[in-house]
Short mmCIF file of C-alpha atoms in Angstrom, two decimals:
data_model
loop_
_atom_site.label_atom_id
_atom_site.label_comp_id
_atom_site.label_asym_id
_atom_site.label_seq_id
_atom_site.Cartn_x
_atom_site.Cartn_y
_atom_site.Cartn_z
CA MET Y 144 -12.23 24.00 28.55
CA GLU Y 145 -11.56 21.41 25.86
CA GLU Y 146 -10.74 22.22 22.34
CA LEU Y 147 -13.49 20.62 20.31
CA VAL Y 148 -16.83 18.88 20.60
CA ILE Y 149 -18.22 17.05 17.67
CA ARG Y 150 -21.96 17.27 18.14
CA ASP Y 151 -24.65 14.71 17.37
CA ALA Y 152 -22.50 12.42 15.22
CA ASP Y 153 -23.53 8.94 14.19
CA VAL Y 154 -20.53 7.12 15.64
CA VAL Y 155 -19.24 4.07 13.70
CA ASP Y 156 -16.47 3.20 16.15
CA GLY Y 157 -14.29 0.82 14.01
CA SER Y 158 -15.08 -2.35 16.05
CA GLY Y 159 -17.96 -3.58 13.72
CA ALA Y 160 -20.51 -2.79 16.43
CA PRO Y 161 -23.80 -0.99 15.69
CA SER Y 162 -23.49 2.69 15.28
CA TYR Y 163 -24.74 5.03 18.03
CA ARG Y 164 -25.45 8.87 18.32
CA ALA Y 165 -22.98 10.72 20.50
CA ASP Y 166 -21.17 13.92 21.32
CA VAL Y 167 -17.41 13.35 21.07
CA VAL Y 168 -14.98 15.69 22.80
CA VAL Y 169 -11.42 16.15 21.69
CA ASP Y 170 -8.51 17.77 23.49
CA GLY Y 171 -4.73 17.49 23.26
CA GLY Y 172 -4.95 15.26 20.20
CA ARG Y 173 -7.03 12.66 21.96
CA ILE Y 174 -10.59 11.74 22.49
CA VAL Y 175 -11.33 12.68 26.09
CA SER Y 176 -15.01 11.87 26.40
CA ILE Y 177 -17.84 10.27 24.48
CA VAL Y 178 -21.43 11.20 25.64
CA LYS Y 179 -23.93 8.80 24.06
CA GLU Y 180 -27.43 9.92 22.97
CA ALA Y 181 -26.65 13.30 24.55
CA ALA Y 182 -29.48 15.11 22.89
CA ASP Y 183 -32.14 12.66 24.15
CA ALA Y 184 -30.84 11.84 27.64
CA GLY Y 185 -31.50 15.16 29.22
CA CYS Y 186 -28.05 15.26 30.63
CA GLN Y 187 -25.58 18.05 30.77
CA ARG Y 188 -24.15 18.18 27.26
CA PRO Y 189 -20.33 18.73 26.88
CA THR Y 190 -19.03 22.07 25.74
CA ALA Y 191 -15.76 23.15 24.21
CA ARG Y 192 -14.02 26.15 22.62
CA ARG Y 193 -15.32 24.89 19.24
CA GLU Y 194 -18.42 23.04 18.45
CA LEU Y 195 -18.91 21.11 15.21
CA ASP Y 196 -22.45 20.18 14.17
CA ALA Y 197 -22.26 16.65 12.88
CA GLU Y 198 -25.98 16.15 12.30
CA GLY Y 199 -26.31 13.63 9.40
CA LEU Y 200 -22.64 12.78 9.36
CA VAL Y 201 -20.90 9.59 10.33
CA LEU Y 202 -17.81 9.88 12.67
CA SER Y 203 -15.39 7.05 12.24
CA PRO Y 204 -11.73 6.49 13.13
CA GLY Y 205 -9.32 7.77 10.45
CA PHE Y 206 -8.82 5.14 7.65
CA ILE Y 207 -5.63 3.19 7.56
CA ASP Y 208 -4.07 2.57 4.11
CA MET Y 209 -2.25 -0.73 4.58
CA HIS Y 210 -0.51 -0.55 1.20
CA ALA Y 211 0.80 2.84 0.20
CA HIS Y 212 3.52 4.04 -2.15
CA SER Y 213 3.76 7.65 -0.74
CA ASP Y 214 7.45 7.12 0.38
CA LEU Y 215 8.54 10.20 -1.45
CA ALA Y 216 5.18 11.86 -2.10
CA LEU Y 217 4.72 12.63 1.57
CA LEU Y 218 8.01 14.54 1.43
CA ARG Y 219 7.62 16.38 -1.84
CA ASP Y 220 3.83 17.25 -1.53
CA PRO Y 221 2.83 18.80 1.75
CA ASP Y 222 -0.67 19.12 0.57
CA HIS Y 223 -1.05 15.26 -0.18
CA SER Y 224 -4.83 15.64 -0.77
CA ALA Y 225 -4.77 12.42 -2.75
CA LYS Y 226 -4.79 10.62 0.60
CA ALA Y 227 -5.94 13.20 3.16
CA ALA Y 228 -9.13 13.90 1.27
CA GLN Y 229 -10.08 10.25 1.37
CA GLY Y 230 -10.03 10.27 5.09
CA ILE Y 231 -6.73 8.38 5.31
CA THR Y 232 -4.87 9.41 8.48
CA LEU Y 233 -2.18 6.62 8.48
CA GLU Y 234 -0.31 5.05 5.54
CA VAL Y 235 1.95 2.05 5.64
CA LEU Y 236 5.01 2.66 3.45
CA GLY Y 237 8.05 0.54 2.40
CA GLN Y 238 5.88 -1.83 0.31
CA ASP Y 239 6.66 -4.54 -2.22
CA GLY Y 240 10.27 -4.99 -0.97
CA LEU Y 241 11.59 -1.76 -2.53
CA SER Y 242 12.02 1.53 -0.71
CA TYR Y 243 14.68 4.07 0.37
CA ALA Y 244 16.00 2.77 3.72
CA PRO Y 245 18.10 1.10 4.82
CA VAL Y 246 20.65 2.16 2.09
CA ASP Y 247 24.13 3.19 1.28
CA ASP Y 248 25.05 5.74 -1.40
CA ARG Y 249 25.35 2.93 -4.11
CA THR Y 250 22.01 1.24 -3.10
CA LEU Y 251 20.10 4.54 -2.81
CA ALA Y 252 21.00 5.38 -6.41
CA GLU Y 253 20.11 1.95 -7.51
CA VAL Y 254 16.66 1.88 -5.87
CA ARG Y 255 15.90 5.31 -7.04
CA ARG Y 256 16.29 4.18 -10.59
CA ALA Y 257 14.48 0.86 -10.02
CA ILE Y 258 11.24 2.46 -8.77
CA THR Y 259 11.14 5.75 -10.67
CA GLY Y 260 7.87 4.53 -12.15
CA TRP Y 261 6.29 4.34 -8.55
CA ASN Y 262 7.74 7.50 -7.02
CA GLY Y 263 9.72 9.51 -9.56
CA TYR Y 264 13.51 9.64 -9.46
CA GLY Y 265 13.48 12.06 -6.59
CA ASP Y 266 15.45 15.09 -7.96
CA ASP Y 267 13.32 17.23 -5.84
CA ILE Y 268 14.08 15.35 -2.59
CA ASP Y 269 16.99 15.87 -0.22
CA PHE Y 270 17.91 12.28 0.60
CA ASP Y 271 19.52 13.09 3.97
CA TRP Y 272 18.91 9.74 5.54
CA ARG Y 273 20.34 6.23 5.16
CA THR Y 274 18.82 4.17 7.98
CA VAL Y 275 15.22 3.35 8.79
CA GLY Y 276 15.39 5.45 11.86
CA GLU Y 277 16.69 8.55 9.96
CA TYR Y 278 13.97 8.17 7.36
CA LEU Y 279 11.32 8.07 10.21
CA ASP Y 280 13.02 11.09 11.76
CA ARG Y 281 12.66 12.89 8.41
CA LEU Y 282 8.86 12.19 8.42
CA ASP Y 283 8.69 13.55 11.99
CA ARG Y 284 9.47 17.00 10.75
CA GLY Y 285 5.84 17.15 9.63
CA ILE Y 286 3.79 15.45 7.00
CA ALA Y 287 0.10 15.51 5.91
CA VAL Y 288 -0.92 12.18 7.39
CA ASN Y 289 0.81 9.64 9.75
CA ALA Y 290 3.07 6.89 8.26
CA ALA Y 291 4.32 3.54 9.39
CA TYR Y 292 7.17 1.70 7.62
CA LEU Y 293 8.06 -1.79 6.50
CA ILE Y 294 11.67 -2.82 5.98
CA PRO Y 295 11.92 -3.54 2.25
CA GLN Y 296 13.52 -6.99 1.79
CA GLY Y 297 14.55 -6.29 -1.78
CA THR Y 298 16.39 -3.19 -0.74
CA VAL Y 299 18.12 -5.12 2.11
CA ARG Y 300 19.19 -7.76 -0.43
CA MET Y 301 20.50 -5.12 -2.82
CA LEU Y 302 22.57 -3.72 0.01
CA ALA Y 303 24.00 -7.00 1.19
CA VAL Y 304 24.16 -9.12 -2.02
CA GLY Y 305 23.52 -6.91 -5.06
CA TRP Y 306 21.43 -7.71 -8.10
CA GLU Y 307 22.74 -11.21 -8.65
CA ASP Y 308 20.36 -14.23 -9.01
CA ARG Y 309 22.20 -16.42 -6.42
CA GLU Y 310 21.91 -17.64 -2.83
CA ALA Y 311 23.33 -15.34 -0.27
CA THR Y 312 26.51 -16.44 1.45
CA PRO Y 313 26.35 -17.07 5.22
CA ALA Y 314 28.06 -13.74 5.76
CA GLU Y 315 25.54 -11.92 3.49
CA LEU Y 316 22.62 -13.51 5.31
CA ASP Y 317 24.06 -12.50 8.59
CA ARG Y 318 24.35 -8.94 7.26
CA MET Y 319 20.72 -8.99 6.06
CA ARG Y 320 19.57 -10.36 9.55
CA ARG Y 321 21.36 -7.33 11.26
CA LEU Y 322 19.83 -4.84 8.88
CA VAL Y 323 16.41 -6.15 9.49
CA ALA Y 324 16.99 -6.16 13.28
CA GLU Y 325 18.22 -2.66 13.14
CA GLY Y 326 15.27 -1.51 11.16
CA MET Y 327 12.91 -3.10 13.55
CA GLU Y 328 14.76 -1.56 16.52
CA GLN Y 329 14.49 1.81 14.91
CA GLY Y 330 10.62 1.57 14.59
CA ALA Y 331 9.63 -0.36 11.44
CA VAL Y 332 6.40 -2.42 12.01
CA GLY Y 333 7.49 -5.31 9.82
CA MET Y 334 9.18 -6.42 6.52
CA SER Y 335 7.84 -6.42 2.91
CA SER Y 336 8.91 -8.34 -0.05
CA GLY Y 337 8.32 -7.95 -3.77
CA LEU Y 338 8.76 -11.52 -5.08
CA THR Y 339 7.98 -10.72 -8.73
CA TYR Y 340 10.46 -7.73 -8.57
CA THR Y 341 14.29 -7.95 -8.72
CA PRO Y 342 16.41 -8.38 -6.68
CA GLY Y 343 13.98 -9.47 -3.92
CA MET Y 344 12.60 -12.36 -6.08
CA TYR Y 345 16.01 -13.99 -6.09
CA ALA Y 346 15.75 -14.88 -2.45
CA LYS Y 347 14.80 -18.60 -1.78
CA ASP Y 348 12.31 -19.47 0.95
CA ALA Y 349 15.11 -20.44 3.40
CA GLU Y 350 16.53 -16.94 3.17
CA LEU Y 351 13.03 -15.38 3.65
CA THR Y 352 12.36 -17.58 6.56
CA GLU Y 353 15.52 -16.48 8.29
CA LEU Y 354 14.60 -12.86 7.93
CA CYS Y 355 11.04 -13.46 8.99
CA ARG Y 356 12.36 -15.05 12.25
CA VAL Y 357 14.03 -11.72 13.02
CA VAL Y 358 10.87 -9.80 12.30
CA ALA Y 359 8.86 -12.20 14.54
CA SER Y 360 11.22 -11.68 17.43
CA TYR Y 361 10.28 -7.99 17.45
CA GLY Y 362 6.55 -8.68 17.14
CA GLY Y 363 6.40 -7.55 13.57
CA TYR Y 364 4.70 -8.92 10.40
CA TYR Y 365 5.70 -10.04 7.00
CA CYS Y 366 3.97 -8.32 4.06
CA PRO Y 367 4.81 -10.20 0.80
CA HIS Y 368 3.84 -9.32 -2.78
CA HIS Y 369 4.19 -12.97 -3.53
CA ARG Y 370 5.56 -14.90 -6.44
CA SER Y 371 2.46 -15.01 -8.54
CA TYR Y 372 -1.05 -13.44 -8.76
CA GLY Y 373 -1.66 -15.36 -12.06
CA ALA Y 374 -0.60 -18.75 -12.96
CA GLY Y 375 0.18 -20.70 -9.66
CA ALA Y 376 -1.32 -17.94 -7.54
CA LEU Y 377 -2.87 -20.39 -5.03
CA GLU Y 378 0.57 -22.22 -4.73
CA ALA Y 379 2.12 -18.83 -4.17
CA TYR Y 380 -0.26 -18.01 -1.36
CA GLU Y 381 0.43 -21.45 0.16
CA GLU Y 382 4.17 -20.82 0.00
CA MET Y 383 3.83 -17.67 2.07
CA VAL Y 384 1.51 -19.35 4.61
CA ALA Y 385 3.85 -22.21 5.08
CA LEU Y 386 6.97 -20.02 5.20
CA THR Y 387 5.62 -17.63 7.95
CA ARG Y 388 4.27 -20.71 9.93
CA GLU Y 389 7.83 -22.12 9.88
CA ALA Y 390 9.22 -18.70 11.00
CA GLY Y 391 6.55 -18.13 13.63
CA CYS Y 392 5.87 -14.74 12.03
CA SER Y 393 2.52 -13.01 11.52
CA LEU Y 394 1.46 -12.60 7.87
CA HIS Y 395 -0.26 -9.87 5.94
CA LEU Y 396 -0.86 -10.62 2.25
CA ALA Y 397 -0.27 -7.58 0.09
CA HIS Y 398 -3.07 -6.66 -2.41
CA ALA Y 399 -4.45 -10.19 -2.11
CA THR Y 400 -6.07 -10.52 -5.56
CA MET Y 401 -6.69 -13.43 -7.89
CA ASN Y 402 -5.98 -11.97 -11.35
CA PHE Y 403 -5.74 -12.97 -15.07
CA GLY Y 404 -8.08 -15.35 -16.89
CA VAL Y 405 -6.63 -18.47 -15.19
CA ASN Y 406 -8.11 -17.19 -11.82
CA GLU Y 407 -11.56 -16.09 -12.89
CA GLY Y 408 -14.07 -17.19 -10.23
CA ARG Y 409 -11.43 -18.78 -7.96
CA ALA Y 410 -11.37 -16.38 -5.01
CA PRO Y 411 -13.37 -18.95 -2.87
CA GLU Y 412 -10.40 -21.32 -3.24
CA LEU Y 413 -8.10 -18.54 -1.77
CA THR Y 414 -10.42 -17.84 1.12
CA ALA Y 415 -10.82 -21.61 1.91
CA LEU Y 416 -7.01 -21.81 1.96
CA LEU Y 417 -6.86 -18.94 4.46
CA ASP Y 418 -9.68 -20.24 6.63
CA LYS Y 419 -7.94 -23.61 6.97
CA ALA Y 420 -4.65 -21.84 8.00
CA LEU Y 421 -6.56 -19.55 10.38
CA ALA Y 422 -8.29 -22.50 11.98
CA ASP Y 423 -4.94 -24.17 12.47
CA GLY Y 424 -3.61 -21.13 14.35
CA ALA Y 425 -1.99 -18.92 11.74
CA ASP Y 426 -2.00 -15.20 12.26
CA ILE Y 427 -2.97 -13.89 8.84
CA SER Y 428 -4.53 -10.71 7.37
CA LEU Y 429 -4.77 -9.25 3.93
CA ASP Y 430 -5.53 -6.05 2.05
CA THR Y 431 -7.14 -5.28 -1.22
CA TYR Y 432 -8.19 -2.19 -3.29
CA PRO Y 433 -11.84 -2.16 -4.71
CA TYR Y 434 -11.00 -2.13 -8.40
CA THR Y 435 -10.31 -4.93 -11.01
CA PRO Y 436 -7.17 -3.57 -12.89
CA GLY Y 437 -3.69 -3.56 -11.27
CA SER Y 438 -0.84 -1.14 -11.72
CA THR Y 439 3.03 -1.46 -11.68
CA THR Y 440 5.84 -0.66 -14.05
CA LEU Y 441 6.38 -1.84 -17.53
CA ALA Y 442 9.77 -3.11 -16.70
CA ALA Y 443 8.31 -5.34 -13.96
CA LEU Y 444 6.78 -7.63 -16.62
CA LEU Y 445 10.29 -8.73 -17.81
CA PRO Y 446 11.55 -12.22 -16.89
CA SER Y 447 13.78 -12.31 -13.88
CA TRP Y 448 16.83 -13.40 -15.91
CA ALA Y 449 16.45 -10.23 -18.08
CA SER Y 450 16.42 -8.05 -15.03
CA GLU Y 451 19.52 -9.45 -13.36
CA GLY Y 452 22.30 -6.90 -12.68
CA GLY Y 453 20.32 -3.69 -12.55
CA GLN Y 454 19.26 -0.96 -14.90
CA GLU Y 455 22.20 -0.85 -17.37
CA GLU Y 456 22.26 -4.49 -17.74
CA ILE Y 457 18.60 -4.66 -18.54
CA LEU Y 458 18.92 -1.75 -21.07
CA GLY Y 459 21.77 -3.66 -22.69
CA ARG Y 460 19.67 -6.77 -23.10
CA LEU Y 461 16.79 -4.76 -24.57
CA ALA Y 462 19.07 -3.11 -27.07
CA ASP Y 463 20.37 -6.51 -28.30
CA ASP Y 464 18.12 -7.91 -30.99
CA GLY Y 465 18.80 -11.56 -30.15
CA THR Y 466 18.18 -11.04 -26.48
CA SER Y 467 15.21 -8.86 -27.09
CA GLU Y 468 13.68 -11.77 -29.17
CA ARG Y 469 14.25 -14.22 -26.26
CA ILE Y 470 12.55 -11.83 -23.87
CA ARG Y 471 9.58 -11.54 -26.34
CA HIS Y 472 9.33 -15.24 -26.41
CA HIS Y 473 9.14 -15.49 -22.58
CA LEU Y 474 6.58 -12.67 -22.51
CA GLU Y 475 4.26 -13.78 -25.19
CA VAL Y 476 4.63 -17.60 -25.26
CA VAL Y 477 6.17 -19.03 -22.10
CA GLY Y 478 4.68 -16.58 -19.49
CA SER Y 479 7.29 -14.36 -17.81
CA ASN Y 480 7.63 -14.78 -14.05
CA GLY Y 481 7.58 -11.00 -13.93
CA CYS Y 482 4.08 -11.27 -15.45
CA HIS Y 483 2.90 -13.88 -12.90
CA GLY Y 484 3.53 -16.86 -15.27
CA VAL Y 485 0.86 -15.66 -17.73
CA PRO Y 486 1.66 -14.79 -21.40
CA VAL Y 487 1.24 -11.06 -21.82
CA ASP Y 488 -1.98 -9.83 -23.49
CA TRP Y 489 -0.74 -6.43 -24.70
CA GLU Y 490 -4.20 -5.08 -25.17
CA THR Y 491 -4.68 -5.13 -21.39
CA ILE Y 492 -1.73 -2.93 -20.74
CA GLU Y 493 -2.24 0.86 -20.69
CA ILE Y 494 0.68 3.35 -20.20
CA SER Y 495 -0.17 5.52 -17.14
CA GLY Y 496 3.06 7.46 -16.83
CA VAL Y 497 6.42 8.27 -18.34
CA ALA Y 498 9.47 10.10 -16.99
CA ASP Y 499 10.56 11.73 -20.30
CA PRO Y 500 8.22 14.62 -21.20
CA ALA Y 501 8.90 14.04 -24.88
CA LEU Y 502 6.94 10.69 -24.53
CA ALA Y 503 3.85 12.20 -22.85
CA ASP Y 504 1.75 11.33 -25.90
CA GLN Y 505 2.16 7.64 -25.06
CA VAL Y 506 0.15 8.07 -21.80
CA GLY Y 507 -3.30 6.48 -22.05
CA ARG Y 508 -2.36 4.34 -24.94
CA ARG Y 509 -2.77 0.62 -25.03
CA LEU Y 510 0.34 -1.39 -26.23
CA ASP Y 511 0.02 -3.30 -29.46
CA GLY Y 512 2.99 -5.73 -29.06
CA TRP Y 513 6.52 -6.23 -27.86
CA ALA Y 514 8.14 -4.02 -30.45
CA THR Y 515 6.33 -0.95 -28.99
CA ALA Y 516 6.92 -1.97 -25.38
CA ARG Y 517 10.67 -2.39 -26.20
CA ARG Y 518 10.94 0.92 -27.75
CA LEU Y 519 9.21 2.65 -24.88
CA LEU Y 520 11.39 0.88 -22.38
CA LEU Y 521 14.53 1.95 -24.07
CA ALA Y 522 13.49 5.49 -24.72
CA ASP Y 523 12.24 6.11 -21.20
CA ARG Y 524 14.98 3.99 -19.53
CA LEU Y 525 12.69 1.56 -17.82
CA ALA Y 526 10.57 4.28 -16.28
CA PRO Y 527 7.06 3.78 -17.75
CA SER Y 528 4.23 2.90 -15.34
CA ILE Y 529 1.24 0.97 -16.52
CA ILE Y 530 -2.30 -0.06 -15.67
CA GLN Y 531 -3.00 -3.72 -16.38
CA HIS Y 532 -6.61 -4.54 -17.03
CA VAL Y 533 -6.70 -8.21 -15.82
CA GLY Y 534 -8.97 -8.50 -12.79
CA HIS Y 535 -12.40 -10.01 -12.05
CA GLU Y 536 -15.21 -8.26 -10.16
CA GLU Y 537 -16.55 -11.38 -8.60
CA ASN Y 538 -13.11 -12.08 -7.06
CA VAL Y 539 -12.79 -8.54 -5.78
CA ARG Y 540 -16.19 -8.70 -3.95
CA HIS Y 541 -15.65 -12.17 -2.51
CA ILE Y 542 -12.24 -11.29 -0.99
CA MET Y 543 -13.39 -8.03 0.54
CA ARG Y 544 -15.96 -9.86 2.55
CA HIS Y 545 -13.42 -11.98 4.42
CA ARG Y 546 -13.05 -11.57 8.17
CA VAL Y 547 -9.26 -10.75 8.03
CA HIS Y 548 -9.62 -8.22 5.13
CA THR Y 549 -8.37 -4.68 5.35
CA GLY Y 550 -8.15 -1.77 2.86
CA GLY Y 551 -5.02 -0.89 0.94
CA SER Y 552 -4.87 1.53 -1.98
CA ASP Y 553 -1.61 0.35 -3.47
CA GLY Y 554 -1.77 3.94 -4.87
CA ILE Y 555 0.98 4.91 -7.21
CA LEU Y 556 0.82 8.79 -7.32
CA GLN Y 557 3.33 9.09 -10.07
CA GLY Y 558 2.44 9.55 -13.77
CA ALA Y 559 0.01 11.63 -15.74
CA LYS Y 560 -2.83 9.08 -15.59
CA PRO Y 561 -2.45 6.99 -12.43
CA HIS Y 562 -4.75 4.26 -11.40
CA PRO Y 563 -7.86 5.88 -9.68
CA ARG Y 564 -7.32 3.72 -6.63
CA ALA Y 565 -4.61 6.27 -5.54
CA TYR Y 566 -7.39 8.88 -5.09
CA GLY Y 567 -10.44 6.90 -4.53
CA THR Y 568 -10.02 3.64 -2.73
CA PHE Y 569 -11.57 4.45 0.62
CA PRO Y 570 -14.61 6.45 -0.55
CA HIS Y 571 -15.11 3.82 -3.32
CA TYR Y 572 -15.55 1.23 -0.64
CA LEU Y 573 -18.03 3.39 1.24
CA GLY Y 574 -20.05 4.76 -1.67
CA HIS Y 575 -20.07 1.92 -4.26
CA TYR Y 576 -19.61 -1.30 -2.23
CA VAL Y 577 -21.52 -0.17 0.90
CA ARG Y 578 -24.24 2.16 -0.22
CA GLU Y 579 -24.80 1.06 -3.79
CA LEU Y 580 -24.14 -2.57 -3.74
CA GLY Y 581 -24.52 -3.53 -0.10
CA VAL Y 582 -21.54 -5.92 -0.31
CA LEU Y 583 -20.59 -4.81 3.24
CA SER Y 584 -22.60 -3.03 5.90
CA LEU Y 585 -21.37 0.35 6.97
CA GLU Y 586 -20.16 -0.87 10.28
CA GLU Y 587 -18.32 -3.90 8.81
CA CYS Y 588 -16.69 -1.73 6.19
CA VAL Y 589 -15.38 0.88 8.63
CA ALA Y 590 -13.92 -1.95 10.78
CA HIS Y 591 -12.07 -3.24 7.72
CA LEU Y 592 -10.55 0.24 7.20
CA THR Y 593 -9.82 1.15 10.80
CA GLY Y 594 -9.94 -1.16 13.72
CA ARG Y 595 -8.78 -4.30 11.92
CA PRO Y 596 -5.62 -2.70 10.37
CA ALA Y 597 -4.79 -1.04 13.62
CA ALA Y 598 -4.84 -4.40 15.37
CA ARG Y 599 -2.48 -5.78 12.65
CA LEU Y 600 -0.10 -2.85 13.20
CA ARG Y 601 -0.47 -3.47 17.05
CA LEU Y 602 -1.31 0.20 17.68
CA PRO Y 603 -2.69 0.50 21.24
CA ASP Y 604 -4.54 3.85 20.84
CA ARG Y 605 -5.63 4.08 17.16
CA GLY Y 606 -8.29 2.52 14.88
CA LEU Y 607 -11.21 2.83 17.32
CA ILE Y 608 -13.26 5.63 18.70
CA ARG Y 609 -12.54 5.15 22.44
CA GLU Y 610 -11.84 7.63 25.25
CA GLY Y 611 -8.04 8.13 25.50
CA TYR Y 612 -7.50 7.10 21.91
CA ARG Y 613 -5.85 9.37 19.40
CA ALA Y 614 -8.12 11.76 17.68
CA ASP Y 615 -7.45 10.59 14.15
CA LEU Y 616 -11.02 10.99 12.84
CA VAL Y 617 -13.13 11.26 9.77
CA LEU Y 618 -16.58 12.81 9.34
CA PHE Y 619 -18.35 11.71 6.14
CA ASP Y 620 -21.89 11.76 4.70
CA PRO Y 621 -23.04 8.11 4.13
CA ALA Y 622 -25.53 9.36 1.51
CA THR Y 623 -23.03 11.07 -0.69
CA VAL Y 624 -19.56 9.77 -0.01
CA ALA Y 625 -18.03 8.60 -3.26
CA ALA Y 626 -14.77 8.41 -5.18
CA GLY Y 627 -14.42 11.26 -7.66
CA SER Y 628 -11.54 9.65 -9.40
CA THR Y 629 -12.18 7.51 -12.55
CA PHE Y 630 -9.88 5.87 -15.09
CA ALA Y 631 -10.62 8.88 -17.36
CA ALA Y 632 -10.04 11.47 -14.62
CA PRO Y 633 -7.93 9.73 -11.96
CA ARG Y 634 -6.84 12.85 -9.99
CA THR Y 635 -10.39 13.96 -9.09
CA LEU Y 636 -10.96 14.20 -5.32
CA PRO Y 637 -13.76 12.40 -3.54
CA THR Y 638 -17.04 13.87 -2.34
CA GLY Y 639 -18.88 13.52 0.90
CA ILE Y 640 -15.92 13.82 3.36
CA PRO Y 641 -16.11 17.34 4.80
CA HIS Y 642 -13.79 16.79 7.81
CA VAL Y 643 -10.59 14.83 8.57
CA LEU Y 644 -8.52 15.18 11.72
CA VAL Y 645 -5.05 13.97 12.41
CA ASP Y 646 -4.03 14.11 16.03
CA GLY Y 647 -6.97 16.27 16.73
CA ARG Y 648 -6.18 18.90 14.14
CA PHE Y 649 -8.15 19.57 10.94
CA VAL Y 650 -6.29 18.55 7.80
CA ILE Y 651 -9.44 18.60 5.85
CA GLU Y 652 -12.04 21.26 6.92
CA GLU Y 653 -15.36 21.89 5.12
CA GLY Y 654 -14.07 19.78 2.28
CA HIS Y 655 -10.88 21.75 1.87
CA ARG Y 656 -7.27 20.97 2.58
CA THR Y 657 -5.79 23.21 5.42
CA ASP Y 658 -2.11 23.98 5.82
CA VAL Y 659 -1.80 21.69 8.89
CA LEU Y 660 1.01 19.07 8.87
CA ALA Y 661 0.03 17.05 11.91
CA GLY Y 662 1.29 13.65 10.55
CA ARG Y 663 4.32 11.88 12.10
CA SER Y 664 6.00 8.49 11.89
CA VAL Y 665 4.10 5.72 13.83
CA ARG Y 666 6.76 3.38 15.17
CA ARG Y 667 6.53 -0.24 16.25
CA THR Y 668 5.11 -0.66 19.69
CA PRO Y 669 7.19 -2.96 21.85
#
C-alpha cells in the first residue's frame, strides 16, 4: 500500500492550466497516481497508509526560489523555516558572483570577509570543501530543502586573478575556463555574476563571453546581477542580452528590477527590450521579488576603484581623510558605480544588520550622510547590511506579469532586521498580488513559481504535478495565505501554508516545522 493520499485537493499543477479537483497519491518520494474528480466520478478511490484531507486547500508543486542567499544558512540552521514555511522546496544558491566554491584557502578567507553582510563570517561552519562538487556533497548530508548551485564568477576571478582591476592574462582566462568547466561537470546549473560587486565587476564583456561559452557547452545558464539597476539600467540589460547571444548561452536576469528615480515608470521599456530579443530567438528568463526596496551591503555602494585589492585596502582608503573625501564625492555627486551610477540619497538607506554586537543600536536607523556611513564601515569592518528604499510599485507589478518571469526572494537571512522578502516572498505573491490585487491569476502565479523555474533549471521531474514527478509539494489555503513578515517584524512566518513536502516527506506539517532533513543537492541534468 502506498504511503500517502492527499484527498480532495484543488490541484494547481504548475503549468498555468486551470485547476482541477483530485486525489493525489505519493509513494517513494514521487507522485504515483492522480485521480481527478474522484469524489464525483463514482470510481474506486485510492487508499494509502495515511490519508490527508485537503478540502479547501490548493495543492501545488513546491516553490522554487530562483535567487537565494542560503549558502551557509542551510548548513548552520537545520530548521530553515524562513524558507520551508513559505513552501519553498528548492533554492538556487551561488548568486551575484560571490560564494564559497570553488576556492583555495586564500580565496575562501577573502570571500568569507567579502560577504559577511550576506551570510555571516561563518565561524560556526566547518568549511570542509573547496570544489563545487565537495560543497554539493556537503549539502547531500541532509538539509531542510533542496538546493542547486551557480558557479560564482567573482569568486572564480578572485581565485585566478585576485582583486585587481585589470584584464585577465591568457593563462588566467584559461584557468577560469577550466574552473567553470569543472564546476559544471560537478553539478552546477550555470554561472552567476555580480557586476556591481568586486572583483567580478572588473571583468570585461570579452572575458564574460568566454566563460559563458563554457557554461553553454554544458547546457547551463548565465545569471548576472548586471552592471546597473539605476542610471543606464536599460543599457546594462542590453549588454547582457547581447553578450549571451554572442556566447550562445541561456540568460536568466537576476532580480530584474528598474530602481531609483531615474527609472520610475520605465518597466515597459525593459519588457519591450526582452520581447524583441525573445522574438529574435534569445533564451531569456528573469526573477523578481514582490517588494520595492532592495537589500545589499553598505560597502557595496562604494565606487569600484575604492574597493580594489580587498578588505584591508578598502579599510585603509576609508581611514585616509583625503581618499574618504574622494569617495564621498563619487557617492554624493558623481554617482558611484557601486550604487548603480546614481548619487546616494542617504535617507533611503536603512541599516539592517551589523557584525559587531556593540553596534546593534544602529540597526533600523536611516543614515544621515557619508560621515556616519564611513564611521560604521570602519567600526564594523565593512560588514553592515542595508535595505535601500529605492523601488517603484508600478515597475514591480509590470515585470511580474511577463511571460518569462519567475520568483526569487534574494533573501538575505543575516542581520537583526533583514528585508522581509527573506521570509515572505512566495506567500506575498499568493496573498497580496493574487488574492488582494488580482495582478496574476492563481494558476499563472503558481506557474511563475514552479513550472517555469523548473524548466529554466532543466529539471525533468520537478515543477509540475504529474505522475512520476518528485513529490515536492505545497498545500496552502488560497483564502488566507499571506506573508507574516513586514519591515517592522521581518522574521515573522507566513500564514495559510499548513503542509510542505520535500521528496514526499513532511518538512512542514499542520503549520509546524518537523525535524525532517529531506533536502539534497539538485545537480545539472546532462
